[in-house]
Coordinates of C-alpha atoms and ligand atoms in Angstrom, one line a residue:
Chain H
M195 CA -90.3 27.8 -43.9
T196 CA -89.3 24.3 -43.4
A197 CA -90.6 23.4 -40.0
R198 CA -94.2 22.4 -39.9
T199 CA -96.6 21.3 -37.2
D200 CA -98.9 18.4 -37.9
T201 CA -102.2 19.7 -39.2
A202 CA -104.4 16.8 -37.9
A203 CA -105.8 18.3 -34.8
P204 CA -106.2 15.7 -32.1
A205 CA -109.7 15.3 -30.5
G206 CA -110.5 17.7 -27.7
S207 CA -108.4 20.6 -29.1
A208 CA -111.5 22.8 -29.6
P209 CA -111.2 26.2 -28.0
P210 CA -112.2 25.8 -24.3
R211 CA -115.4 27.6 -23.4
L212 CA -115.5 30.5 -21.0
S213 CA -116.3 28.8 -17.8
P214 CA -117.8 30.8 -14.9
A215 CA -114.5 30.3 -13.0
V216 CA -112.5 31.9 -15.9
L217 CA -115.1 34.7 -16.2
W218 CA -114.8 35.4 -12.5
Q219 CA -111.0 35.3 -12.7
R220 CA -111.0 37.7 -15.6
A221 CA -113.7 40.1 -14.2
N222 CA -112.2 43.3 -13.0
K223 CA -112.8 43.2 -9.2
S224 CA -112.6 47.0 -8.8
T225 CA -115.1 47.5 -11.6
L226 CA -117.5 45.2 -9.8
L227 CA -116.9 47.0 -6.5
M228 CA -117.6 50.4 -8.3
I229 CA -121.0 49.1 -9.5
G230 CA -121.8 48.6 -5.9
V231 CA -120.6 52.1 -5.0
I232 CA -123.0 53.5 -7.7
V233 CA -125.9 51.7 -6.2
V234 CA -125.1 53.1 -2.7
L235 CA -124.4 56.6 -4.0
F236 CA -127.6 56.8 -6.0
G237 CA -129.6 55.4 -3.1
A238 CA -128.1 58.0 -0.7
F239 CA -128.6 61.0 -3.0
G240 CA -132.0 59.7 -3.9
I241 CA -133.1 59.7 -0.3
A242 CA -131.4 63.1 0.5
S243 CA -132.8 64.9 -2.5
P244 CA -136.2 64.1 -4.1
T245 CA -135.1 65.4 -7.5
F246 CA -131.9 63.4 -7.8
L247 CA -133.5 60.2 -9.2
T248 CA -135.9 62.1 -11.6
F249 CA -135.5 61.4 -15.3
G250 CA -134.8 65.1 -15.9
N251 CA -131.9 65.1 -13.5
L252 CA -130.4 61.8 -14.7
S253 CA -130.6 63.1 -18.2
N254 CA -128.9 66.3 -17.0
L255 CA -126.2 64.2 -15.3
A256 CA -125.6 62.3 -18.6
T257 CA -125.0 65.7 -20.3
Q258 CA -122.7 66.9 -17.5
I259 CA -120.5 63.8 -17.6
A260 CA -120.3 63.6 -21.5
P261 CA -117.0 65.4 -21.9
A262 CA -115.4 63.4 -19.1
V263 CA -116.6 60.2 -20.7
V264 CA -115.3 61.1 -24.1
V265 CA -111.9 62.0 -22.8
G266 CA -112.0 59.3 -20.2
V267 CA -112.4 56.6 -22.9
A268 CA -109.3 57.9 -24.7
M269 CA -107.5 58.3 -21.3
T270 CA -108.2 54.6 -20.7
F271 CA -106.0 53.8 -23.7
V272 CA -103.3 56.2 -22.5
I273 CA -103.2 54.8 -18.9
T274 CA -103.5 51.2 -20.1
S275 CA -100.5 51.7 -22.3
G276 CA -98.6 52.8 -19.1
Q277 CA -98.7 56.5 -19.9
I278 CA -100.6 59.5 -18.6
D279 CA -101.9 62.7 -20.3
L280 CA -102.2 65.7 -18.0
S281 CA -102.8 68.2 -20.8
V282 CA -106.3 67.2 -21.7
G283 CA -108.0 70.0 -19.7
S284 CA -105.8 72.6 -21.4
T285 CA -106.6 71.1 -24.8
V286 CA -110.3 71.3 -24.0
A287 CA -109.9 75.0 -23.2
F288 CA -107.7 75.6 -26.2
V289 CA -110.2 74.0 -28.6
A290 CA -113.2 75.7 -26.9
A291 CA -111.7 79.1 -27.2
T292 CA -110.2 78.7 -30.6
S293 CA -113.4 77.3 -32.2
A294 CA -115.4 80.2 -30.6
E295 CA -112.9 82.6 -32.2
L296 CA -113.1 80.9 -35.6
L297 CA -116.9 81.0 -35.5
A298 CA -116.8 84.6 -34.5
A299 CA -114.6 85.3 -37.5
G300 CA -117.3 83.9 -39.7
L301 CA -116.0 80.4 -40.4
D302 CA -118.7 77.7 -40.9
S303 CA -119.4 75.1 -38.2
A304 CA -118.8 72.4 -40.8
L305 CA -115.2 73.6 -40.9
V306 CA -114.8 74.6 -37.3
I307 CA -115.7 71.1 -35.9
P308 CA -113.0 69.2 -37.9
I309 CA -110.5 72.0 -37.2
G310 CA -111.2 71.7 -33.5
I311 CA -110.7 67.9 -33.4
A312 CA -107.6 68.3 -35.6
A313 CA -106.2 70.9 -33.2
G314 CA -106.7 68.4 -30.3
A315 CA -105.0 65.7 -32.4
F316 CA -102.1 68.0 -33.1
W317 CA -101.5 68.6 -29.4
G318 CA -101.7 64.8 -28.9
L319 CA -99.1 64.4 -31.7
V320 CA -96.8 66.8 -30.0
N321 CA -97.1 64.9 -26.7
G322 CA -96.7 61.6 -28.4
W323 CA -93.7 62.7 -30.4
F324 CA -91.8 63.8 -27.3
A325 CA -93.0 60.9 -25.1
A326 CA -92.7 58.0 -27.5
Y327 CA -89.9 59.1 -29.9
H328 CA -87.7 61.1 -27.5
R329 CA -88.3 59.1 -24.4
I330 CA -89.3 61.9 -22.1
P331 CA -91.7 60.5 -19.5
P332 CA -95.3 61.4 -20.6
F333 CA -95.9 62.7 -17.1
V334 CA -93.3 65.4 -17.7
V335 CA -94.2 66.1 -21.3
T336 CA -97.9 66.6 -20.7
L337 CA -97.2 68.6 -17.5
A338 CA -95.3 71.0 -19.7
T339 CA -97.7 71.1 -22.6
M340 CA -100.6 71.5 -20.1
S341 CA -99.1 74.9 -19.3
V342 CA -98.1 75.7 -22.9
I343 CA -101.5 74.9 -24.5
R344 CA -103.6 76.8 -22.1
G345 CA -101.1 79.6 -22.2
I346 CA -101.5 80.0 -25.9
A347 CA -105.2 80.1 -25.6
L348 CA -105.1 82.7 -22.8
L349 CA -102.6 84.8 -24.8
R350 CA -104.9 84.8 -27.8
T351 CA -108.1 85.6 -26.0
E352 CA -106.5 87.6 -23.2
G353 CA -108.6 85.5 -20.9
F354 CA -112.0 86.8 -22.2
S355 CA -114.7 84.3 -22.9
V356 CA -115.7 84.3 -26.6
P357 CA -119.5 84.1 -27.2
I358 CA -120.9 81.7 -29.8
D359 CA -124.0 82.9 -31.7
N360 CA -126.8 80.6 -30.7
R361 CA -128.1 80.3 -34.3
L362 CA -124.9 78.6 -35.4
F363 CA -124.9 74.8 -36.0
L364 CA -122.4 74.2 -33.2
A365 CA -124.5 76.0 -30.7
R366 CA -127.5 74.1 -31.8
I367 CA -125.7 70.8 -31.1
G368 CA -125.5 72.0 -27.5
D369 CA -129.3 72.3 -27.3
A370 CA -130.3 69.3 -29.4
S371 CA -131.7 66.2 -27.8
F372 CA -133.0 62.8 -28.7
L373 CA -135.2 60.5 -26.6
G374 CA -134.8 62.8 -23.7
F375 CA -131.0 62.8 -23.8
S376 CA -128.8 65.5 -25.1
A377 CA -126.6 65.2 -28.3
S378 CA -123.6 65.4 -26.0
A379 CA -124.8 62.3 -24.0
W380 CA -125.4 60.3 -27.2
I381 CA -122.0 61.3 -28.6
A382 CA -120.4 60.2 -25.4
L383 CA -122.2 56.8 -25.6
V384 CA -121.0 56.4 -29.2
V385 CA -117.4 57.2 -28.2
A386 CA -117.6 54.7 -25.3
V387 CA -118.9 51.9 -27.6
A388 CA -116.3 52.7 -30.3
G389 CA -113.6 52.8 -27.6
A390 CA -114.6 49.4 -26.2
V391 CA -114.5 47.9 -29.7
L392 CA -111.1 49.4 -30.4
L393 CA -109.6 48.3 -27.1
Y394 CA -111.0 44.7 -27.0
T395 CA -111.2 43.7 -30.7
T396 CA -108.4 45.2 -32.6
R397 CA -104.6 44.7 -32.8
F398 CA -104.2 48.3 -31.7
G399 CA -106.1 47.6 -28.5
Q400 CA -104.1 44.4 -27.9
Y401 CA -100.8 46.2 -28.3
I402 CA -102.0 49.0 -26.0
T403 CA -102.6 46.4 -23.3
G404 CA -99.4 44.5 -24.1
I405 CA -97.3 47.7 -24.0
G406 CA -98.7 48.6 -20.6
S407 CA -97.8 45.1 -19.4
Q408 CA -94.4 44.5 -20.9
E409 CA -93.5 47.0 -23.6
E410 CA -90.2 45.2 -24.6
S411 CA -92.1 41.9 -25.2
V412 CA -94.4 43.7 -27.7
R413 CA -91.5 45.4 -29.4
R414 CA -89.7 42.1 -29.8
A415 CA -92.8 40.6 -31.3
G416 CA -92.2 43.0 -34.2
V417 CA -94.7 45.7 -33.3
N418 CA -93.8 49.4 -33.7
T419 CA -94.5 50.2 -30.1
R420 CA -93.5 53.9 -30.3
R421 CA -96.2 54.5 -32.9
V422 CA -98.8 52.7 -30.8
K423 CA -97.8 54.8 -27.8
M424 CA -97.9 58.0 -29.8
L425 CA -101.3 57.1 -31.2
A426 CA -102.7 56.7 -27.7
L427 CA -101.8 60.3 -26.9
V428 CA -103.2 61.4 -30.3
L429 CA -106.4 59.7 -29.3
S430 CA -106.6 61.5 -26.0
G431 CA -105.8 64.8 -27.7
S432 CA -108.5 64.3 -30.3
A433 CA -111.0 63.3 -27.6
A434 CA -110.1 66.5 -25.7
G435 CA -110.8 68.4 -29.0
V436 CA -114.3 66.8 -29.2
A437 CA -114.9 67.6 -25.5
G438 CA -113.8 71.2 -26.1
L439 CA -116.4 71.5 -28.9
L440 CA -119.1 69.9 -26.7
I441 CA -118.4 72.2 -23.8
A442 CA -118.3 75.3 -26.0
A443 CA -121.6 74.2 -27.6
R444 CA -123.3 73.7 -24.3
L445 CA -122.1 76.9 -22.7
G446 CA -122.6 78.9 -25.8
S447 CA -119.1 80.4 -25.4
G448 CA -115.5 79.4 -25.6
S449 CA -113.1 80.3 -22.8
A450 CA -109.4 79.7 -22.3
N451 CA -110.2 79.4 -18.6
S452 CA -112.7 76.5 -19.0
A453 CA -112.0 72.9 -17.9
Q454 CA -109.6 73.8 -15.1
G455 CA -108.8 70.6 -13.3
F456 CA -110.6 68.6 -16.0
E457 CA -107.6 66.2 -16.2
L458 CA -108.1 65.2 -12.6
V459 CA -111.8 64.4 -13.1
V460 CA -110.9 62.3 -16.1
I461 CA -108.1 60.4 -14.5
A462 CA -110.2 59.9 -11.3
A463 CA -112.9 58.4 -13.5
V464 CA -110.5 56.1 -15.3
V465 CA -108.7 54.9 -12.1
L466 CA -111.9 54.6 -10.2
G467 CA -113.3 52.3 -12.9
G468 CA -110.5 49.8 -12.4
T469 CA -108.0 50.6 -15.2
D470 CA -104.6 49.7 -13.7
L471 CA -102.5 52.8 -13.1
F472 CA -99.5 50.7 -13.9
G473 CA -100.9 49.8 -17.3
G474 CA -101.6 46.5 -18.9
R475 CA -105.2 46.3 -17.8
G476 CA -107.9 48.7 -19.0
T477 CA -111.7 48.8 -18.8
I478 CA -114.0 51.1 -20.8
V479 CA -117.1 50.0 -18.9
G480 CA -115.2 50.9 -15.7
T481 CA -114.3 54.3 -17.0
L482 CA -118.0 54.9 -17.8
I483 CA -118.8 53.8 -14.2
G484 CA -116.1 56.0 -12.8
A485 CA -117.4 59.0 -14.8
V486 CA -120.9 58.4 -13.5
I487 CA -119.6 58.3 -9.9
T488 CA -117.6 61.5 -10.1
G489 CA -120.4 63.2 -12.0
A490 CA -123.1 62.0 -9.6
I491 CA -121.1 63.3 -6.6
A492 CA -120.8 66.8 -8.2
N493 CA -124.5 66.7 -9.3
G494 CA -125.8 65.5 -6.0
L495 CA -123.8 68.0 -3.9
T496 CA -125.2 70.8 -6.1
L497 CA -128.7 69.5 -5.6
L498 CA -128.2 69.4 -1.9
G499 CA -127.4 73.1 -2.1
M500 CA -123.7 72.7 -1.3
S501 CA -121.2 75.2 -2.5
P502 CA -120.0 74.4 -6.0
F503 CA -116.5 75.0 -4.7
L504 CA -116.8 71.8 -2.7
T505 CA -116.7 69.8 -6.0
P506 CA -112.9 70.0 -6.6
I507 CA -112.2 69.1 -3.0
V508 CA -114.4 66.0 -3.2
T509 CA -113.0 65.1 -6.7
G510 CA -109.5 65.3 -5.3
C511 CA -110.4 63.1 -2.3
V512 CA -112.1 60.6 -4.6
L513 CA -109.0 60.5 -6.8
I514 CA -106.8 59.7 -3.8
L515 CA -109.3 57.0 -2.6
A516 CA -109.4 55.6 -6.1
I517 CA -105.6 55.4 -6.4
W518 CA -105.5 53.8 -3.0
I519 CA -108.0 51.1 -4.0
N520 CA -106.2 50.7 -7.4
L521 CA -102.8 50.2 -5.8
R522 CA -104.0 47.3 -3.6
G523 CA -100.8 46.6 -1.8
R524 CA -98.3 48.0 -4.3
D525 CA -96.6 51.1 -3.2
M526 CA -96.7 54.7 -4.3
A527 CA -93.0 54.9 -4.9
E528 CA -93.3 52.1 -7.5
L529 CA -96.0 54.1 -9.2
G530 CA -93.9 57.3 -9.2
A531 CA -91.0 55.5 -10.7
R532 CA -93.4 54.1 -13.4
L533 CA -94.8 57.4 -14.3
L534 CA -91.4 59.0 -14.5
R535 CA -89.9 56.1 -16.3
R536 CA -88.3 56.7 -19.7
G537 CA -89.3 54.5 -22.6
S538 CA -87.1 51.5 -22.9
Chain V
M1379 CA -72.7 20.6 -50.6
A1380 CA -69.4 22.2 -49.7
E1381 CA -70.2 25.3 -51.8
K1382 CA -73.6 25.9 -50.2
P1383 CA -73.3 28.9 -47.8
P1384 CA -74.2 28.2 -44.1
L1385 CA -77.8 29.1 -43.0
V1386 CA -76.5 31.9 -40.8
E1387 CA -73.0 33.2 -40.4
L1388 CA -71.8 35.9 -37.9
R1389 CA -68.5 37.5 -38.3
G1390 CA -66.7 39.8 -35.9
I1391 CA -69.8 40.9 -34.0
R1392 CA -69.1 43.7 -31.5
K1393 CA -71.5 45.3 -29.1
S1394 CA -71.1 47.8 -26.3
F1395 CA -73.6 49.3 -23.9
G1396 CA -72.1 52.7 -23.1
A1397 CA -68.8 51.8 -21.3
V1398 CA -69.7 48.1 -21.0
T1399 CA -68.4 46.0 -23.8
S1400 CA -70.5 42.9 -24.0
L1401 CA -69.3 41.4 -27.3
S1402 CA -65.8 42.0 -28.6
G1403 CA -65.6 39.9 -31.8
V1404 CA -67.8 36.9 -32.1
D1405 CA -67.8 34.4 -35.0
L1406 CA -70.5 31.8 -35.3
T1407 CA -72.0 29.7 -38.0
V1408 CA -74.9 27.3 -38.1
G1409 CA -76.1 25.2 -41.0
A1410 CA -79.5 24.1 -42.1
G1411 CA -80.6 21.1 -40.1
E1412 CA -77.7 21.5 -37.7
V1413 CA -78.0 21.9 -33.9
L1414 CA -75.4 24.2 -32.5
G1415 CA -74.8 24.4 -28.8
L1416 CA -73.7 27.8 -27.6
V1417 CA -72.1 27.7 -24.2
G1418 CA -70.2 30.1 -21.9
D1419 CA -70.1 31.5 -18.4
N1420 CA -72.8 33.8 -17.0
G1421 CA -72.3 37.1 -18.7
A1422 CA -70.3 35.7 -21.5
G1423 CA -72.6 37.5 -24.0
K1424 CA -74.7 34.6 -25.3
S1425 CA -78.1 36.3 -24.9
T1426 CA -76.8 39.6 -26.2
L1427 CA -75.6 37.8 -29.3
M1428 CA -78.9 36.1 -29.8
K1429 CA -80.8 39.3 -29.3
I1430 CA -78.7 40.8 -32.1
L1431 CA -79.5 37.9 -34.3
A1432 CA -83.2 38.3 -33.5
G1433 CA -83.2 42.0 -34.4
A1434 CA -84.0 43.0 -30.8
L1435 CA -80.6 44.7 -30.4
Q1436 CA -78.3 46.3 -33.1
H1437 CA -74.6 45.5 -33.1
D1438 CA -71.9 48.1 -33.5
S1439 CA -69.8 46.3 -36.1
G1440 CA -69.5 42.9 -37.8
D1441 CA -71.5 41.1 -40.4
I1442 CA -74.5 38.9 -40.4
A1443 CA -75.2 36.7 -43.4
V1444 CA -78.2 34.6 -44.0
N1445 CA -77.8 32.0 -46.7
G1446 CA -74.7 33.8 -47.8
R1447 CA -76.4 37.1 -48.2
T1448 CA -75.4 39.9 -45.8
V1449 CA -78.4 41.3 -44.1
R1450 CA -79.2 44.2 -41.8
L1451 CA -81.5 43.2 -38.9
S1452 CA -82.7 46.6 -37.8
S1453 CA -85.8 45.4 -36.0
P1454 CA -87.4 42.1 -34.7
A1455 CA -89.7 42.2 -37.7
D1456 CA -86.6 42.1 -40.1
A1457 CA -85.3 39.1 -38.4
R1458 CA -88.7 37.4 -38.5
R1459 CA -88.8 38.0 -42.3
E1460 CA -85.4 36.3 -42.6
G1461 CA -86.9 33.3 -41.0
I1462 CA -85.3 33.7 -37.5
G1463 CA -87.4 32.6 -34.6
I1464 CA -86.3 32.9 -30.9
V1465 CA -87.3 31.9 -27.4
Y1466 CA -85.8 34.7 -25.3
Q1467 CA -84.2 33.9 -22.0
D1468 CA -86.8 36.2 -20.3
L1469 CA -89.5 34.7 -22.6
A1470 CA -90.8 38.1 -23.8
L1471 CA -94.4 37.4 -22.9
C1472 CA -97.1 39.9 -21.8
D1473 CA -98.4 39.0 -18.4
T1474 CA -101.9 40.6 -18.8
I1475 CA -102.6 39.0 -22.2
D1476 CA -104.0 35.5 -22.5
V1477 CA -102.2 32.5 -23.9
A1478 CA -103.6 32.8 -27.4
G1479 CA -102.8 36.5 -27.5
N1480 CA -99.2 35.8 -26.6
L1481 CA -98.9 33.0 -29.1
F1482 CA -100.0 35.3 -31.8
L1483 CA -98.6 38.6 -30.5
G1484 CA -97.7 40.8 -33.5
R1485 CA -99.4 38.5 -36.0
E1486 CA -103.0 38.2 -34.8
P1487 CA -105.4 36.7 -37.3
R1488 CA -107.8 39.3 -38.5
K1489 CA -111.3 39.5 -39.9
G1490 CA -111.5 42.9 -41.5
P1491 CA -110.2 45.4 -38.9
F1492 CA -110.9 43.0 -36.0
I1493 CA -108.8 40.3 -34.4
D1494 CA -110.4 37.0 -35.2
R1495 CA -110.4 35.7 -31.7
A1496 CA -112.3 32.5 -32.5
A1497 CA -109.7 31.5 -35.1
M1498 CA -106.9 32.6 -32.8
H1499 CA -108.1 30.4 -29.9
A1500 CA -108.8 27.4 -32.1
E1501 CA -105.4 27.7 -33.8
S1502 CA -103.7 28.2 -30.4
A1503 CA -105.3 25.1 -28.9
R1504 CA -104.1 23.2 -32.0
I1505 CA -100.5 24.4 -31.7
L1506 CA -100.4 23.6 -28.0
A1507 CA -101.9 20.2 -28.5
D1508 CA -99.4 19.4 -31.2
L1509 CA -96.6 20.3 -28.9
H1510 CA -98.2 18.5 -25.9
V1511 CA -98.3 21.7 -23.9
R1512 CA -100.8 21.6 -21.1
V1513 CA -102.6 24.8 -20.1
S1514 CA -106.2 24.7 -18.8
S1515 CA -107.4 27.3 -21.3
T1516 CA -106.0 29.4 -24.1
R1517 CA -107.9 32.3 -22.4
Q1518 CA -105.8 32.1 -19.3
E1519 CA -103.6 35.1 -18.6
I1520 CA -99.9 34.4 -19.0
G1521 CA -99.2 36.0 -15.7
Q1522 CA -101.2 33.3 -13.9
L1523 CA -99.3 30.3 -15.4
S1524 CA -96.4 28.6 -13.8
G1525 CA -92.9 29.3 -14.9
G1526 CA -92.7 26.1 -16.8
Q1527 CA -96.0 26.6 -18.6
R1528 CA -94.9 30.1 -19.6
Q1529 CA -91.7 28.7 -21.0
T1530 CA -93.5 26.1 -23.0
V1531 CA -95.9 28.7 -24.4
A1532 CA -92.8 30.8 -25.5
I1533 CA -91.3 27.7 -27.2
A1534 CA -94.7 27.0 -28.9
R1535 CA -94.8 30.5 -30.2
A1536 CA -91.3 30.4 -31.7
V1537 CA -91.9 26.9 -33.2
S1538 CA -95.3 27.9 -34.7
L1539 CA -93.6 30.7 -36.6
E1540 CA -92.0 27.9 -38.6
P1541 CA -88.6 29.6 -38.7
D1542 CA -85.6 28.5 -40.7
L1543 CA -83.4 29.2 -37.7
L1544 CA -84.7 28.5 -34.2
I1545 CA -82.9 30.1 -31.3
L1546 CA -83.5 28.7 -27.8
D1547 CA -82.0 30.7 -25.0
E1548 CA -82.1 28.4 -22.0
P1549 CA -85.5 27.0 -23.0
T1550 CA -85.5 24.3 -20.3
A1551 CA -84.4 26.3 -17.2
A1552 CA -87.9 26.1 -15.6
L1553 CA -89.0 22.7 -17.0
A1554 CA -89.7 19.4 -15.3
V1555 CA -88.0 16.2 -16.5
A1556 CA -90.8 15.2 -18.9
E1557 CA -91.0 18.7 -20.4
V1558 CA -87.2 18.8 -20.9
E1559 CA -87.4 15.5 -22.7
S1560 CA -90.2 16.8 -25.0
V1561 CA -88.1 20.0 -25.8
L1562 CA -85.1 17.9 -26.7
R1563 CA -87.3 15.7 -28.9
L1564 CA -88.7 18.8 -30.5
I1565 CA -85.2 20.1 -31.3
G1566 CA -84.4 16.8 -33.0
D1567 CA -87.7 16.9 -34.9
V1568 CA -87.3 20.5 -36.3
A1569 CA -83.6 19.9 -37.1
S1570 CA -84.5 16.7 -39.1
R1571 CA -86.8 18.9 -41.2
G1572 CA -83.9 21.1 -42.1
V1573 CA -84.3 23.9 -39.5
G1574 CA -81.0 25.2 -38.0
V1575 CA -81.1 25.3 -34.2
I1576 CA -79.0 27.3 -31.7
L1577 CA -79.4 25.9 -28.2
I1578 CA -78.1 27.8 -25.2
T1579 CA -78.2 25.8 -22.0
H1580 CA -76.2 25.3 -18.8
R1581 CA -77.4 21.6 -18.8
L1582 CA -74.3 20.2 -20.5
Q1583 CA -75.6 16.6 -20.6
D1584 CA -78.5 17.9 -22.9
L1585 CA -75.9 19.3 -25.3
F1586 CA -74.5 15.8 -25.9
R1587 CA -77.9 14.4 -26.7
V1588 CA -79.0 16.9 -29.4
C1589 CA -76.1 19.0 -30.6
D1590 CA -73.9 18.5 -33.7
R1591 CA -71.4 21.1 -32.8
I1592 CA -70.5 23.4 -29.8
T1593 CA -69.4 27.0 -29.9
V1594 CA -67.9 28.4 -26.7
M1595 CA -68.0 32.0 -25.7
Y1596 CA -65.8 33.6 -23.1
E1597 CA -66.0 37.3 -22.0
G1598 CA -67.6 38.5 -25.2
R1599 CA -65.6 36.5 -27.7
S1600 CA -66.1 33.1 -29.4
V1601 CA -63.1 31.1 -28.2
D1602 CA -63.7 27.6 -29.3
D1603 CA -65.7 25.6 -31.8
A1604 CA -65.7 21.8 -31.9
P1605 CA -67.9 19.0 -33.3
I1606 CA -69.6 17.2 -30.4
G1607 CA -67.9 13.9 -31.3
D1608 CA -64.5 15.4 -30.2
L1609 CA -65.8 16.4 -26.8
D1610 CA -66.7 14.9 -23.5
I1611 CA -68.1 16.6 -20.4
E1612 CA -64.7 17.3 -18.8
K1613 CA -63.3 18.8 -22.0
L1614 CA -66.4 20.9 -22.4
V1615 CA -66.3 22.2 -18.8
A1616 CA -62.6 23.0 -19.3
M1617 CA -63.4 24.9 -22.5
I1618 CA -66.1 26.9 -20.8
T1619 CA -64.1 27.8 -17.7
R1620 CA -60.8 28.0 -19.6
S1621 CA -59.1 26.2 -16.8
D1622 CA -57.6 23.3 -18.5
P1623 CA -53.8 23.8 -18.4
Q1624 CA -52.9 21.4 -21.2
K1625 CA -55.3 23.1 -23.6
E1626 CA -53.8 25.7 -26.0
E1627 CA -55.2 29.1 -25.4
R1628 CA -56.6 30.6 -28.6
P1629 CA -56.7 34.4 -28.6
Ligands
ATP1097 N1 -78.8 46.4 -21.8 C1 -77.6 46.2 -21.2 N2 -77.0 47.3 -20.7 C2 -75.7 47.1 -20.2 N3 -75.1 46.0 -20.1 C3 -75.7 44.9 -20.6 C4 -77.0 44.9 -21.2 N4 -77.3 43.7 -21.7 C5 -76.3 42.9 -21.3 N5 -75.3 43.6 -20.7 C6 -74.0 43.0 -20.3 O1 -73.5 42.2 -21.3 C7 -72.9 41.1 -20.7 C8 -73.4 39.8 -21.4 O2 -74.7 39.6 -21.0 P1 -75.6 38.4 -21.5 O3 -76.9 38.5 -21.0 O4 -75.5 38.4 -23.0 O5 -74.8 37.1 -20.9 P2 -75.2 35.6 -21.1 O6 -74.0 34.9 -21.7 O7 -76.5 35.4 -21.7 O8 -75.3 35.2 -19.5 P3 -76.3 34.1 -18.8 O9 -75.7 32.8 -18.9 O10 -76.2 34.6 -17.4 O11 -77.6 34.3 -19.4 C9 -73.1 41.1 -19.2 O12 -71.9 41.6 -18.6 C10 -74.2 42.1 -19.1 O13 -74.0 42.9 -17.9
MG1098 MG1 -78.3 34.7 -21.2

C-alpha cells in the first residue's frame, strides 16, 4: 500500500444533504402512483360497501394479506436481484401439509415451527443451488420445483386436508390477536420492517441491488455473487415456510392443495409496488402497498357478494396491468430474455 | 536493485474462450514506480490480459508472479489482496447504486451489521474532492451521471484502494481535455510514490507523456517491448500495426 490520498479534506467536502430534488429523483414513481391507487380503491369500496372501511374488516384484511406480505418481502429480494421464484405457493402448501402431519403425529409446536421454516429454507436452497451455482435460469428451476414440491406434499397426504387440533400452540397463534390485529398481521409487519432494514442498510441488501443492476460489476468488486443469489432464494423459501405455518394455523388444517396461485399474488404485489422486474431496484414499502391493493380487491369483491372465483381472474388482470406499468416503455421480449438468462 | 524482482511479471499467458483463442502467449513485466504503456489493435487481447491480472478471468496456462512470488488469482478478491487495482474498460459500476455505494462496492464501511452510510458518504466526498472529481452529490445514482463522470468515479475507486499496481484500461476514452490532464497527472503522482501503473490507451501522444516503457500486443501475443526513449509516434504506430517493412518481425 504505497499510494495515499491526502487526508486534509478541503472545505466543502462534507456529505451533501438530501435535497428535495434528489429525494424526488430517488422516489420510486410507481410506488407513489400506487399510494394514489390505494386511496381511490378504498374510497370506491368504502362507498360500495358500508362494511369495507370498518375497523373489523380492515383488521381482517391485514390478516388475509399477511402471508402474501411475508413472502412478498422475500420475493422483493429475489426480484431485485434479477431472479424470480415461482415455487413459493407450492412451498407454502408443502409446509402447511407437513407441519399438520407432524402435529398429528404428536410432535410439539415448538419443534414443528422451526422444522416448517427449515423445510422452506431447504427448498430455497435447492432452487438457489441450481440457479446460482449451476446457472439454470431461476424461472426454469422454480417452475420445475413448483411442480415437484407440491407433488411430494400431495403424494404424502394423498390430497386430503390434515386437521390441526385447535388446542395446540400453532392453532392458537392463528386465533391470537393484539390491539385488534391478529398475530399473523403483526408477524407480517415485523417481517416487512426486518426486510426493509436488510435491503437498505446491510451489505447483503446492497449486493442484491447491485447484482440486479450489473451482476458482473459486483462480482468484480470481490463479492461472492453466487452465494448472495442463492441466499435470496433461501430467503423466499424460508418466508414461504413461515407463510405455510400462518395459513395452517389460521385454517386449522394443512392441505397440499392450499395456496394455489399464491406465487402470482405475491409477484403481482411486488411488481405493483414498483420493484423493477429487471432487477436493480426494489422497494419493501411498495411491496406492502402492492399486497394491500391485491388483498383489498379480493376482500372488497367478496364483501360486494361477488363470486370468490372472480378473485384469480382479477389478480391475473392486475398482474398484467402491473407489469405493463412496470415495463414503462421497455419491451416484453427483453423481459423474457432476462428471466431466461443464464448466470454470467 | 538488479536483483529485486519486478512488481508483477506475466509469463506465457494463454487464454481461450471455447474455440476463440484470445491470448496465445503473453509476457509482460512492470516494476514498482514504473508506468508501462500497453498498446495493440482492437481485439489484440489487452483487456482480456488485464482481467486475468485482476482476477476477473482465469487463464488457461502461464505464470503470474507478484514481487517474485508465483500467485494464483482465482477471484477478484485474490487480486485485490495482492494489491492490484483496476479501472475496467467497461468501468464495472452498478447503475442503480449511488456514487458512494459504487466507490465502496465490496468494502462498505460497517457499524455492527449495518453499512455506515454517513461514514461512506463523508469518505466518498473526501476521495472525490482529493481527485478533483465533480459530481453534484455522492447520493446520485451512477446511471444518471455522464460517461466522463462515471469514468472518473471508476478511477477514484481504483486509486482509493491504494493498490501497488494500478491498471487503467482506456481510462480517458470519455474524458474532456482538462480531465485527461488530471488523469495523466494522477498517473505521475501515484508512480512517484512507487506504484506500478499499466496504462492502456489508444491516445498515443499520452503514452509519450507518462510512460517509461511500452509493451505491444498483436493478435493475442506480446510482440514488442521498448523503453519510451527509443520510440517516436511513427515507430510506435508501425509496431502496433506491424506494417513497417524495415522492422524485423519477431515471432
Ligand atoms: N468472454 C469472451 N468470449 C469470447 N471471446 C472473447 C471474450 N472476451 C474477449 N474475447 C475475444 O478476445 C479477443 C481480445 O479481446 P480484448 O477485449 O481483450 O481486446 P482489446 O485488446 O482489449 O481490444 P480493444 O482495444 O478493442 O479494447 C477479441 O477477439 C474478443 O472477441
Ligand atoms: Mg480492451
